[in-house]
Coordinates of N, CA and C in Angstrom, one line a residue:
M1190 N 31.4 -2.2 -17.5 CA 32.8 -1.8 -17.3 C 33.3 -1.1 -18.6
L1191 N 34.2 -0.1 -18.3 CA 34.7 0.6 -19.5 C 35.8 -0.2 -20.2
E1192 N 35.9 0.0 -21.5 CA 37.0 -0.6 -22.2 C 38.3 0.1 -22.0
R1193 N 39.4 -0.5 -22.3 CA 40.7 0.1 -22.1 C 40.8 1.4 -22.8
E1194 N 40.4 1.4 -24.1 CA 40.6 2.6 -24.9 C 39.8 3.7 -24.4
Q1195 N 38.5 3.5 -24.0 CA 37.7 4.5 -23.4 C 38.3 5.1 -22.1
L1196 N 38.9 4.2 -21.3 CA 39.5 4.7 -20.1 C 40.7 5.6 -20.4
I1197 N 41.5 5.2 -21.4 CA 42.7 6.0 -21.7 C 42.2 7.4 -22.2
E1198 N 41.2 7.4 -23.1 CA 40.7 8.7 -23.6 C 40.1 9.6 -22.5
I1199 N 39.4 9.0 -21.5 CA 38.9 9.8 -20.4 C 40.0 10.4 -19.6
V1200 N 41.0 9.5 -19.2 CA 42.1 10.0 -18.4 C 42.9 11.1 -19.1
V1201 N 43.2 11.0 -20.4 CA 43.9 12.0 -21.2 C 43.1 13.3 -21.3
A1202 N 41.8 13.2 -21.5 CA 40.9 14.4 -21.6 C 40.8 15.1 -20.3
V1203 N 40.6 14.4 -19.2 CA 40.5 15.0 -17.9 C 41.8 15.7 -17.5
S1204 N 42.9 15.0 -17.7 CA 44.2 15.6 -17.3 C 44.5 16.8 -18.1
S1205 N 44.1 16.8 -19.4 CA 44.3 18.1 -20.2 C 43.5 19.2 -19.7
I1206 N 42.2 18.9 -19.3 CA 41.4 20.0 -18.8 C 41.9 20.5 -17.5
V1207 N 42.4 19.6 -16.6 CA 42.9 20.0 -15.3 C 44.1 20.9 -15.5
L1208 N 45.0 20.5 -16.5 CA 46.2 21.3 -16.8 C 45.8 22.7 -17.3
M1209 N 44.8 22.8 -18.1 CA 44.3 24.1 -18.6 C 43.7 25.0 -17.5
L1210 N 42.9 24.3 -16.7 CA 42.3 25.1 -15.6 C 43.3 25.5 -14.6
G1211 N 44.3 24.7 -14.3 CA 45.4 25.1 -13.4 C 46.2 26.3 -13.9
A1212 N 46.5 26.3 -15.2 CA 47.2 27.4 -15.8 C 46.3 28.7 -15.8
M1213 N 45.0 28.5 -16.0 CA 44.1 29.7 -16.0 C 44.0 30.3 -14.5
I1214 N 43.9 29.4 -13.6 CA 43.9 29.8 -12.2 C 45.2 30.5 -11.8
Y1215 N 46.3 29.9 -12.2 CA 47.6 30.6 -11.9 C 47.7 32.0 -12.5
I1216 N 47.3 32.1 -13.7 CA 47.3 33.4 -14.4 C 46.4 34.4 -13.7
G1217 N 45.2 33.9 -13.3 CA 44.3 34.8 -12.6 C 44.8 35.3 -11.3
Q1218 N 45.5 34.4 -10.5 CA 46.0 34.8 -9.2 C 47.3 35.6 -9.4
T1219 N 48.1 35.4 -10.4 CA 49.3 36.1 -10.5 C 49.1 37.5 -11.1
Y1220 N 48.2 37.6 -12.1 CA 48.0 38.9 -12.9 C 46.7 39.6 -12.6
G1221 N 46.0 39.0 -11.6 CA 44.7 39.7 -11.3 C 44.8 40.4 -10.0
S1222 N 44.1 41.6 -9.9 CA 44.1 42.3 -8.7 C 42.7 43.0 -8.6
D1223 N 42.0 42.9 -7.5 CA 40.7 43.5 -7.3 C 39.7 43.1 -8.4
G1224 N 39.8 41.9 -8.9 CA 38.8 41.4 -9.9 C 39.1 41.9 -11.3
V1225 N 40.3 42.5 -11.5 CA 40.6 43.0 -12.8 C 41.9 42.3 -13.3
L1226 N 41.9 41.8 -14.5 CA 43.1 41.1 -15.0 C 43.9 42.1 -15.8
Q1227 N 45.2 42.1 -15.5 CA 46.2 43.0 -16.1 C 46.3 42.6 -17.6
P1228 N 46.8 43.5 -18.5 CA 46.9 43.2 -19.9 C 47.9 42.0 -20.2
E1229 N 48.9 41.9 -19.4 CA 49.9 40.8 -19.6 C 49.2 39.5 -19.3
G1230 N 48.4 39.5 -18.3 CA 47.6 38.3 -17.9 C 46.6 37.9 -18.9
A1231 N 46.0 38.9 -19.5 CA 45.0 38.6 -20.6 C 45.7 38.0 -21.8
E1232 N 46.8 38.5 -22.2 CA 47.6 37.9 -23.3 C 48.0 36.5 -23.0
L1233 N 48.4 36.2 -21.7 CA 48.8 34.8 -21.3 C 47.5 33.9 -21.3
L1234 N 46.4 34.5 -20.9 CA 45.2 33.7 -20.9 C 44.8 33.3 -22.3
V1235 N 44.9 34.2 -23.3 CA 44.6 33.8 -24.7 C 45.6 32.8 -25.2
A1236 N 46.9 32.9 -24.8 CA 47.9 32.0 -25.2 C 47.6 30.6 -24.6
V1237 N 47.1 30.5 -23.4 CA 46.7 29.3 -22.8 C 45.6 28.6 -23.5
I1238 N 44.6 29.4 -23.9 CA 43.4 28.9 -24.6 C 43.9 28.3 -26.0
V1239 N 44.7 29.1 -26.7 CA 45.2 28.6 -28.0 C 46.1 27.4 -27.8
G1240 N 46.9 27.4 -26.8 CA 47.7 26.2 -26.5 C 46.9 25.0 -26.2
F1241 N 45.8 25.2 -25.5 CA 44.9 24.1 -25.2 C 44.3 23.5 -26.4
I1242 N 43.9 24.4 -27.4 CA 43.4 23.9 -28.6 C 44.4 23.0 -29.4
F1243 N 45.6 23.5 -29.5 CA 46.7 22.8 -30.1 C 47.0 21.5 -29.4
L1244 N 47.0 21.5 -28.0 CA 47.3 20.3 -27.3 C 46.2 19.3 -27.5
L1245 N 44.9 19.6 -27.5 CA 43.9 18.7 -27.7 C 43.9 18.1 -29.1
T1246 N 44.3 18.9 -30.1 CA 44.4 18.5 -31.5 C 45.5 17.4 -31.5
A1247 N 46.7 17.7 -30.9 CA 47.8 16.7 -30.9 C 47.4 15.5 -30.2
V1248 N 46.7 15.6 -29.1 CA 46.3 14.4 -28.3 C 45.3 13.6 -29.1
G1249 N 44.4 14.2 -29.7 CA 43.4 13.5 -30.5 C 44.0 12.7 -31.7
I1250 N 45.0 13.4 -32.3 CA 45.7 12.7 -33.4 C 46.5 11.5 -32.9
G1251 N 47.2 11.8 -31.7 CA 48.0 10.7 -31.1 C 47.2 9.6 -30.7
L1252 N 46.0 9.8 -30.1 CA 45.2 8.7 -29.6 C 44.6 8.0 -30.8
A1253 N 44.2 8.7 -31.9 CA 43.7 8.0 -33.1 C 44.7 7.1 -33.7
V1254 N 46.0 7.5 -33.7 CA 47.0 6.6 -34.3 C 47.3 5.5 -33.3
T1255 N 47.4 5.8 -32.1 CA 47.8 4.8 -31.1 C 46.7 3.7 -30.9
L1256 N 45.5 4.1 -30.8 CA 44.4 3.2 -30.4 C 43.7 2.6 -31.6
N1257 N 44.1 3.0 -32.8 CA 43.5 2.4 -34.0 C 44.1 1.0 -34.3
D1258 N 43.2 0.0 -34.2 CA 43.6 -1.4 -34.4 C 43.2 -1.8 -35.8
P1259 N 44.2 -2.1 -36.7 CA 43.9 -2.4 -38.1 C 43.1 -3.7 -38.2
E1260 N 42.9 -4.5 -37.2 CA 42.1 -5.7 -37.3 C 40.7 -5.4 -37.0
D1261 N 40.3 -4.2 -36.9 CA 38.9 -3.9 -36.6 C 38.0 -3.8 -37.8
G1262 N 38.4 -4.2 -39.0 CA 37.6 -4.2 -40.2 C 37.8 -2.9 -40.9
L1263 N 38.8 -2.2 -40.7 CA 39.0 -0.9 -41.3 C 39.9 -1.0 -42.6
E1264 N 40.2 -2.2 -43.0 CA 41.1 -2.4 -44.1 C 40.4 -1.9 -45.4
D1265 N 41.2 -1.8 -46.5 CA 40.7 -1.4 -47.7 C 39.8 -2.4 -48.4
D1266 N 38.7 -2.0 -49.0 CA 37.8 -2.9 -49.6 C 38.4 -3.6 -50.8
D1267 N 39.4 -3.0 -51.5 CA 40.0 -3.7 -52.6 C 40.7 -4.9 -52.2
A1268 N 41.3 -5.0 -51.0 CA 42.0 -6.2 -50.6 C 41.0 -7.3 -50.4
D1269 N 39.8 -7.0 -49.9 CA 38.7 -8.0 -49.8 C 38.3 -8.5 -51.1
A1270 N 38.2 -7.6 -52.1 CA 37.7 -8.0 -53.4 C 38.8 -8.9 -54.1
Q1271 N 40.1 -8.6 -53.9 CA 41.1 -9.4 -54.5 C 41.2 -10.8 -53.8
N1272 N 40.9 -10.9 -52.5 CA 40.9 -12.2 -51.9 C 39.7 -13.1 -52.3
A1273 N 38.6 -12.5 -52.6 CA 37.4 -13.2 -53.0 C 37.5 -13.8 -54.4
A1274 N 38.3 -13.1 -55.3 CA 38.5 -13.6 -56.7 C 39.3 -14.8 -56.9

């Protein structure tokens, strides 16, 4: 069975990809004619790709901060050294 964190990451990643694909399909249907994409559509398509990169960066940082559990042994080694002395 998947852990809770893995399930959250999968749902967020799949929903981000579905959002990007939906935007790309919308642009293709709106600005495409006879298999050719108009210049305005091409600019929007590039903007969607760049936006997707920024979105996944923000989502990755957000998930790292949200799902990071400080009790997982990621503490500073100096604190362990001070406690042992």
